[in-house]
Amino acid sequence: MLHLRVIAPPDQSSAVTDLLAADPGVTHLAVLPGAARQPEGDLILCDVVRERADNVLRGLQELGVEARGGIAADDVELTVSSAADRAAAEAPGSGADAVVWDEVAAKTGEQTELSATYLVLIVVATMIAGIGVLLDQPILIVGAMVVGPEFGPLAALCVALLRRRPAVVGRSVQALVVGFLAAMLATVLSTWALTLAGLVDRDMLLADRPLTDFIWRPDALSWVVGLLAGIAGMLSLTSKKSGSLVGVLISVTTVPAAANVSVAAAYGVWHEAAGSALQLVINLCAIVLAGLATLGVQQAWWWHVARRVRRRTARSRPAGG
C-alpha cells in the first residue's frame, strides 16, 4: 500500500477528492482545506493499494495537479484497518505483482547519473574481475558481479524505451558506455602495473582456466542466461523484491566479460579479447530485450485490469448518474 500526499489548488480540490473517493483501491481519505503553504492549496491524504496506485497517479496527472500543486507517495509498511482490507479485496489484481510506473521511472532514473560513485564501483568491480580471470577464481568473479552497478542503467534504459523518454535513454546509454570504457581502461592499466610488480603474468591468461573460460567463449546459452536474467531483474525491480536482484547480478556476465577484454588486450591476446567482447554485447542485448518484453507484458496486463475496473464501475453507476 502507498500513502499519497496531494497538494491541490482550491479550484481543483473537489475534482481530486472525487477522483480518489471513486476509486475502489483508495481508503483513509482526508482533506485539510488550506493546510498547504508552498505551494498553497488543500492538503489531501489517502492510502491506496499498490494494484490501483498507477491508475490513481495517472488520473491525478490528467487533472494537472502537479502543475500547480504536488504529489508525493511513500510505502506503508504496516496498516491495521478493516477499510484497508476492503480496499485490497475490492481492487482487482495482486499487490505483489502491481507496477507503479512513476515509482519505477523515478527509481531507475536516479541510476542513470554518471556519478563518481557509479564510476568507482564499476571500475573496482572490473579490476576485481580482471584479477579473478587471471587467477581462475570464481569467487572473485562472483564478487565483481555483485559490486558492479551496471544493472541500474540497463533497467533505466528498458523503462525509458518503453515509456518513450529519449532523454533518459541518452543518459542510460552514456552511463553504460562511459562506465565500461573507463573500467576497461583502468583494468588494462592495473594489469600492466600488476605485471610490472611481478604479481601476475601473461602465462596466467594463456593457461587452462576451466572455471572461468566461459567468459570469453559465448554460445547459445549466453543468450538464454541473459534473457532469463533480464526477466528476473525487471520483475525484482517492479515488484520491489530486491533480494532477487542479487541473484540476477550474479548470473549475468557483463563486468567479467569487460574485465576479460581488458586483461586480454593488455597482453595482446586478441582472439580472447574478441570473444569476451562478444560475450559482453550478447549479455547487454539479451538483458535489454528481455527487460523490454517483461515490462511490455506487465503494462499490457495492467491496462487490461484497468479496463475491467472501468467497465465494472460503469455498470455499477445508477442510470442517469
Short mmCIF file of C-alpha atoms in Angstrom, two decimals:
data_model
loop_
_atom_site.label_atom_id
_atom_site.label_comp_id
_atom_site.label_asym_id
_atom_site.label_seq_id
_atom_site.Cartn_x
_atom_site.Cartn_y
_atom_site.Cartn_z
CA MET A 1 0.00 0.00 0.00
CA LEU A 2 1.11 3.56 -0.73
CA HIS A 3 0.39 6.71 1.25
CA LEU A 4 -0.34 9.68 -1.01
CA ARG A 5 0.05 13.34 -0.09
CA VAL A 6 -1.56 15.61 -2.64
CA ILE A 7 -1.44 19.40 -2.64
CA ALA A 8 -4.31 20.57 -4.81
CA PRO A 9 -5.15 24.18 -5.70
CA PRO A 10 -8.55 25.17 -4.26
CA ASP A 11 -10.23 25.12 -7.66
CA GLN A 12 -9.05 21.52 -8.24
CA SER A 13 -9.58 20.16 -4.75
CA SER A 14 -13.13 18.90 -5.35
CA ALA A 15 -12.16 17.11 -8.57
CA VAL A 16 -9.18 15.46 -6.85
CA THR A 17 -11.29 14.38 -3.88
CA ASP A 18 -13.98 12.96 -6.17
CA LEU A 19 -11.37 11.05 -8.18
CA LEU A 20 -9.88 9.49 -5.07
CA ALA A 21 -13.21 8.73 -3.42
CA ALA A 22 -14.47 6.94 -6.54
CA ASP A 23 -11.53 4.56 -6.80
CA PRO A 24 -12.08 1.17 -5.11
CA GLY A 25 -8.45 0.93 -4.07
CA VAL A 26 -8.36 4.22 -2.12
CA THR A 27 -9.04 4.43 1.60
CA HIS A 28 -8.29 6.63 4.63
CA LEU A 29 -9.14 9.72 2.59
CA ALA A 30 -8.71 13.01 4.45
CA VAL A 31 -8.95 16.60 3.21
CA LEU A 32 -7.32 19.51 5.07
CA PRO A 33 -8.57 22.72 3.39
CA GLY A 34 -5.95 25.43 3.10
CA ALA A 35 -3.32 23.45 5.02
CA ALA A 36 -0.65 23.66 2.32
CA ARG A 37 1.53 26.76 2.13
CA GLN A 38 4.17 26.02 -0.53
CA PRO A 39 2.54 25.68 -2.95
CA GLU A 40 -0.70 26.97 -1.49
CA GLY A 41 -3.75 24.75 -1.58
CA ASP A 42 -5.62 21.96 0.13
CA LEU A 43 -3.71 19.01 1.56
CA ILE A 44 -5.35 15.71 0.63
CA LEU A 45 -4.15 12.49 2.25
CA CYS A 46 -5.08 8.93 1.42
CA ASP A 47 -3.82 5.36 1.23
CA VAL A 48 -4.06 3.39 -2.00
CA VAL A 49 -3.39 -0.28 -2.63
CA ARG A 50 -0.47 -0.85 -4.98
CA GLU A 51 -2.59 -2.52 -7.66
CA ARG A 52 -4.55 0.74 -8.10
CA ALA A 53 -1.73 3.20 -7.42
CA ASP A 54 -0.69 3.60 -11.04
CA ASN A 55 -4.24 4.39 -12.17
CA VAL A 56 -4.74 6.88 -9.34
CA LEU A 57 -1.46 8.66 -10.09
CA ARG A 58 -2.27 8.80 -13.78
CA GLY A 59 -5.71 10.26 -13.00
CA LEU A 60 -4.17 12.95 -10.80
CA GLN A 61 -1.70 13.85 -13.55
CA GLU A 62 -4.51 14.05 -16.10
CA LEU A 63 -6.13 16.63 -13.84
CA GLY A 64 -2.87 18.57 -13.96
CA VAL A 65 -2.39 18.56 -10.19
CA GLU A 66 1.41 18.52 -10.44
CA ALA A 67 1.45 21.77 -12.47
CA ARG A 68 0.26 23.98 -9.58
CA GLY A 69 0.34 21.53 -6.69
CA GLY A 70 2.24 18.35 -5.97
CA ILE A 71 2.02 14.60 -5.46
CA ALA A 72 4.18 12.54 -3.12
CA ALA A 73 4.00 8.83 -2.31
CA ASP A 74 5.54 6.67 0.42
CA ASP A 75 5.39 2.95 1.11
CA VAL A 76 3.20 1.96 4.04
CA GLU A 77 4.96 -0.77 5.99
CA LEU A 78 2.03 -1.62 8.28
CA THR A 79 -1.69 -0.94 8.06
CA VAL A 80 -4.17 -2.24 10.62
CA SER A 81 -7.54 -1.29 9.18
CA SER A 82 -10.69 -3.04 8.02
CA ALA A 83 -11.15 -0.28 5.45
CA ALA A 84 -7.73 -1.03 4.00
CA ASP A 85 -8.54 -4.75 3.90
CA ARG A 86 -11.76 -3.99 1.99
CA ALA A 87 -9.89 -1.78 -0.48
CA ALA A 88 -7.37 -4.55 -1.13
CA ALA A 89 -10.17 -7.08 -1.62
CA GLU A 90 -12.16 -4.85 -3.99
CA ALA A 91 -9.19 -3.86 -6.16
CA PRO A 92 -8.55 -6.47 -8.87
CA GLY A 93 -5.11 -7.98 -9.29
CA SER A 94 -2.39 -8.70 -6.78
CA GLY A 95 -0.45 -6.04 -4.94
CA ALA A 96 2.68 -8.23 -5.12
CA ASP A 97 2.51 -8.06 -8.94
CA ALA A 98 1.49 -4.41 -9.20
CA VAL A 99 3.63 -1.98 -11.20
CA VAL A 100 3.67 1.68 -10.20
CA TRP A 101 5.24 3.17 -13.29
CA ASP A 102 6.07 6.57 -11.80
CA GLU A 103 7.85 4.80 -8.95
CA VAL A 104 9.80 2.56 -11.34
CA ALA A 105 10.72 5.52 -13.55
CA ALA A 106 11.90 7.56 -10.56
CA LYS A 107 13.92 4.68 -9.14
CA THR A 108 15.65 3.80 -12.41
CA GLY A 109 16.07 7.42 -13.45
CA GLU A 110 18.26 8.02 -10.41
CA GLN A 111 20.60 5.28 -11.60
CA THR A 112 21.40 6.93 -14.94
CA GLU A 113 23.51 9.66 -13.36
CA LEU A 114 27.16 9.36 -14.32
CA SER A 115 28.32 9.97 -10.76
CA ALA A 116 31.71 9.46 -9.17
CA THR A 117 30.28 6.63 -7.05
CA TYR A 118 28.98 4.80 -10.13
CA LEU A 119 32.33 5.13 -11.91
CA VAL A 120 34.32 3.99 -8.89
CA LEU A 121 32.08 0.95 -8.39
CA ILE A 122 32.23 -0.21 -11.99
CA VAL A 123 36.00 0.38 -12.16
CA VAL A 124 36.62 -1.51 -8.92
CA ALA A 125 34.30 -4.35 -9.97
CA THR A 126 36.05 -4.74 -13.32
CA MET A 127 39.50 -4.69 -11.74
CA ILE A 128 38.44 -7.37 -9.24
CA ALA A 129 37.07 -9.47 -12.10
CA GLY A 130 40.33 -8.98 -14.01
CA ILE A 131 42.28 -10.49 -11.14
CA GLY A 132 39.71 -13.27 -10.89
CA VAL A 133 40.20 -14.07 -14.58
CA LEU A 134 43.95 -14.41 -14.20
CA LEU A 135 43.67 -16.50 -11.03
CA ASP A 136 40.76 -18.55 -12.42
CA GLN A 137 38.85 -17.76 -9.22
CA PRO A 138 35.02 -17.87 -9.50
CA ILE A 139 34.69 -16.29 -6.04
CA LEU A 140 36.33 -13.10 -7.28
CA ILE A 141 34.18 -13.17 -10.43
CA VAL A 142 31.01 -13.51 -8.37
CA GLY A 143 32.13 -10.72 -6.06
CA ALA A 144 32.74 -8.45 -9.03
CA MET A 145 29.28 -9.23 -10.41
CA VAL A 146 27.67 -8.15 -7.15
CA VAL A 147 29.72 -4.96 -6.86
CA GLY A 148 29.08 -3.91 -10.47
CA PRO A 149 26.37 -1.18 -10.75
CA GLU A 150 25.61 -1.66 -14.46
CA PHE A 151 22.14 -3.17 -14.00
CA GLY A 152 20.79 0.22 -12.88
CA PRO A 153 21.37 1.97 -16.23
CA LEU A 154 20.24 -1.18 -18.07
CA ALA A 155 16.94 -1.18 -16.18
CA ALA A 156 16.55 2.56 -16.76
CA LEU A 157 17.16 2.03 -20.48
CA CYS A 158 14.39 -0.58 -20.66
CA VAL A 159 11.89 1.63 -18.83
CA ALA A 160 12.80 4.70 -20.90
CA LEU A 161 12.45 2.82 -24.20
CA LEU A 162 9.03 1.50 -23.20
CA ARG A 163 7.82 4.88 -21.89
CA ARG A 164 9.39 6.79 -24.82
CA ARG A 165 11.67 9.05 -22.79
CA PRO A 166 14.60 9.85 -25.09
CA ALA A 167 16.44 11.97 -22.52
CA VAL A 168 16.61 9.05 -20.09
CA VAL A 169 17.63 6.72 -22.94
CA GLY A 170 20.54 9.03 -23.71
CA ARG A 171 21.66 9.23 -20.09
CA SER A 172 21.42 5.46 -19.67
CA VAL A 173 23.50 4.76 -22.78
CA GLN A 174 26.04 7.38 -21.70
CA ALA A 175 26.36 5.81 -18.24
CA LEU A 176 26.88 2.35 -19.74
CA VAL A 177 29.35 3.38 -22.46
CA VAL A 178 31.43 5.78 -20.37
CA GLY A 179 31.33 3.45 -17.36
CA PHE A 180 32.50 0.37 -19.24
CA LEU A 181 35.16 2.26 -21.20
CA ALA A 182 36.57 3.83 -18.02
CA ALA A 183 36.51 0.46 -16.24
CA MET A 184 38.21 -1.37 -19.10
CA LEU A 185 40.93 1.28 -19.44
CA ALA A 186 41.58 1.19 -15.70
CA THR A 187 41.78 -2.62 -15.79
CA VAL A 188 44.29 -2.55 -18.67
CA LEU A 189 46.46 -0.14 -16.68
CA SER A 190 46.11 -2.17 -13.46
CA THR A 191 47.03 -5.36 -15.32
CA TRP A 192 50.20 -3.73 -16.63
CA ALA A 193 51.00 -2.41 -13.13
CA LEU A 194 50.49 -5.83 -11.53
CA THR A 195 52.66 -7.40 -14.24
CA LEU A 196 55.48 -4.93 -13.58
CA ALA A 197 55.19 -5.73 -9.89
CA GLY A 198 55.58 -9.42 -10.66
CA LEU A 199 52.19 -10.38 -9.22
CA VAL A 200 50.66 -11.62 -12.50
CA ASP A 201 51.93 -12.50 -15.98
CA ARG A 202 50.75 -13.38 -19.47
CA ASP A 203 51.15 -17.12 -18.89
CA MET A 204 48.35 -16.99 -16.32
CA LEU A 205 45.96 -15.81 -19.03
CA LEU A 206 47.13 -18.42 -21.54
CA ALA A 207 46.97 -21.29 -19.04
CA ASP A 208 43.95 -23.58 -18.79
CA ARG A 209 41.22 -21.81 -16.84
CA PRO A 210 38.40 -24.33 -16.60
CA LEU A 211 36.42 -22.33 -14.05
CA THR A 212 36.33 -19.00 -15.88
CA ASP A 213 37.00 -19.64 -19.57
CA PHE A 214 33.24 -19.45 -20.24
CA ILE A 215 33.66 -15.67 -20.02
CA TRP A 216 35.32 -15.49 -23.43
CA ARG A 217 33.55 -18.47 -25.06
CA PRO A 218 29.99 -17.24 -25.73
CA ASP A 219 27.42 -19.69 -27.04
CA ALA A 220 23.65 -20.06 -27.33
CA LEU A 221 23.36 -20.47 -23.58
CA SER A 222 24.82 -16.98 -23.16
CA TRP A 223 21.67 -15.63 -24.81
CA VAL A 224 19.44 -17.86 -22.69
CA VAL A 225 21.05 -16.79 -19.41
CA GLY A 226 20.97 -13.12 -20.42
CA LEU A 227 17.29 -13.31 -21.34
CA LEU A 228 16.38 -15.07 -18.11
CA ALA A 229 18.40 -12.56 -16.10
CA GLY A 230 16.62 -9.68 -17.83
CA ILE A 231 13.22 -11.14 -16.96
CA ALA A 232 14.16 -11.78 -13.34
CA GLY A 233 15.79 -8.37 -13.00
CA MET A 234 12.76 -6.46 -14.25
CA LEU A 235 10.39 -8.47 -12.06
CA SER A 236 12.55 -7.88 -8.98
CA LEU A 237 12.61 -4.17 -9.79
CA THR A 238 8.89 -3.68 -10.44
CA SER A 239 7.75 -5.93 -7.59
CA LYS A 240 10.19 -4.42 -5.06
CA LYS A 241 11.69 -7.85 -4.36
CA SER A 242 15.26 -6.57 -4.11
CA GLY A 243 16.55 -9.86 -2.74
CA SER A 244 16.07 -11.47 -6.14
CA LEU A 245 18.22 -8.79 -7.76
CA VAL A 246 21.39 -10.13 -6.13
CA GLY A 247 20.86 -13.43 -7.91
CA VAL A 248 20.36 -11.59 -11.18
CA LEU A 249 23.64 -9.69 -10.75
CA ILE A 250 25.49 -12.94 -10.13
CA SER A 251 24.02 -14.61 -13.22
CA VAL A 252 25.00 -12.05 -15.88
CA THR A 253 28.45 -11.96 -17.46
CA THR A 254 28.85 -8.24 -18.10
CA VAL A 255 31.55 -6.97 -15.75
CA PRO A 256 33.56 -10.24 -16.03
CA ALA A 257 33.40 -10.05 -19.83
CA ALA A 258 34.61 -6.43 -19.78
CA ALA A 259 37.41 -7.46 -17.44
CA ASN A 260 38.46 -10.32 -19.70
CA VAL A 261 38.52 -7.96 -22.69
CA SER A 262 40.82 -5.65 -20.74
CA VAL A 263 43.21 -8.31 -19.49
CA ALA A 264 43.42 -9.99 -22.90
CA ALA A 265 44.01 -6.64 -24.60
CA ALA A 266 46.71 -5.77 -22.07
CA TYR A 267 48.59 -8.94 -23.05
CA GLY A 268 47.76 -8.78 -26.76
CA VAL A 269 45.66 -11.97 -26.78
CA TRP A 270 43.22 -10.60 -29.31
CA HIS A 271 41.14 -13.70 -30.03
CA GLU A 272 40.24 -13.92 -26.34
CA ALA A 273 39.53 -10.20 -26.20
CA ALA A 274 37.18 -10.55 -29.18
CA GLY A 275 35.36 -13.49 -27.60
CA SER A 276 34.90 -11.58 -24.34
CA ALA A 277 33.65 -8.51 -26.20
CA LEU A 278 31.07 -10.65 -27.97
CA GLN A 279 30.01 -12.12 -24.60
CA LEU A 280 29.57 -8.60 -23.23
CA VAL A 281 27.44 -7.48 -26.18
CA ILE A 282 25.30 -10.64 -26.03
CA ASN A 283 24.56 -10.18 -22.34
CA LEU A 284 23.76 -6.48 -22.65
CA CYS A 285 21.45 -7.01 -25.62
CA ALA A 286 19.72 -10.02 -24.05
CA ILE A 287 19.04 -8.17 -20.80
CA VAL A 288 17.58 -5.16 -22.61
CA LEU A 289 15.40 -7.29 -24.92
CA ALA A 290 14.11 -9.45 -22.06
CA GLY A 291 13.58 -6.41 -19.85
CA LEU A 292 11.56 -4.65 -22.55
CA ALA A 293 9.45 -7.75 -23.17
CA THR A 294 8.79 -8.22 -19.45
CA LEU A 295 7.78 -4.60 -18.94
CA GLY A 296 5.60 -4.73 -22.06
CA VAL A 297 3.71 -7.77 -20.81
CA GLN A 298 3.22 -6.16 -17.40
CA GLN A 299 1.98 -2.94 -18.97
CA ALA A 300 -0.49 -4.79 -21.21
CA TRP A 301 -1.80 -6.85 -18.27
CA TRP A 302 -2.42 -3.87 -16.02
CA TRP A 303 -4.09 -1.96 -18.85
CA HIS A 304 -6.42 -4.94 -19.16
CA VAL A 305 -7.10 -4.89 -15.40
CA ALA A 306 -7.79 -1.13 -15.51
CA ARG A 307 -10.31 -1.60 -18.34
CA ARG A 308 -12.12 -4.26 -16.30
CA VAL A 309 -12.36 -1.85 -13.37
CA ARG A 310 -13.74 0.93 -15.59
CA ARG A 311 -16.36 -1.40 -17.07
CA ARG A 312 -17.37 -2.63 -13.63
CA THR A 313 -17.60 0.94 -12.31
CA ALA A 314 -19.70 2.00 -15.30
CA ARG A 315 -22.14 -0.88 -14.76
CA SER A 316 -22.48 -0.09 -11.06
CA ARG A 317 -23.45 3.56 -11.65
CA PRO A 318 -27.18 4.27 -11.40
CA ALA A 319 -28.92 5.18 -14.63
CA GLY A 320 -28.61 8.89 -15.37
CA GLY A 321 -25.81 9.28 -12.72
#
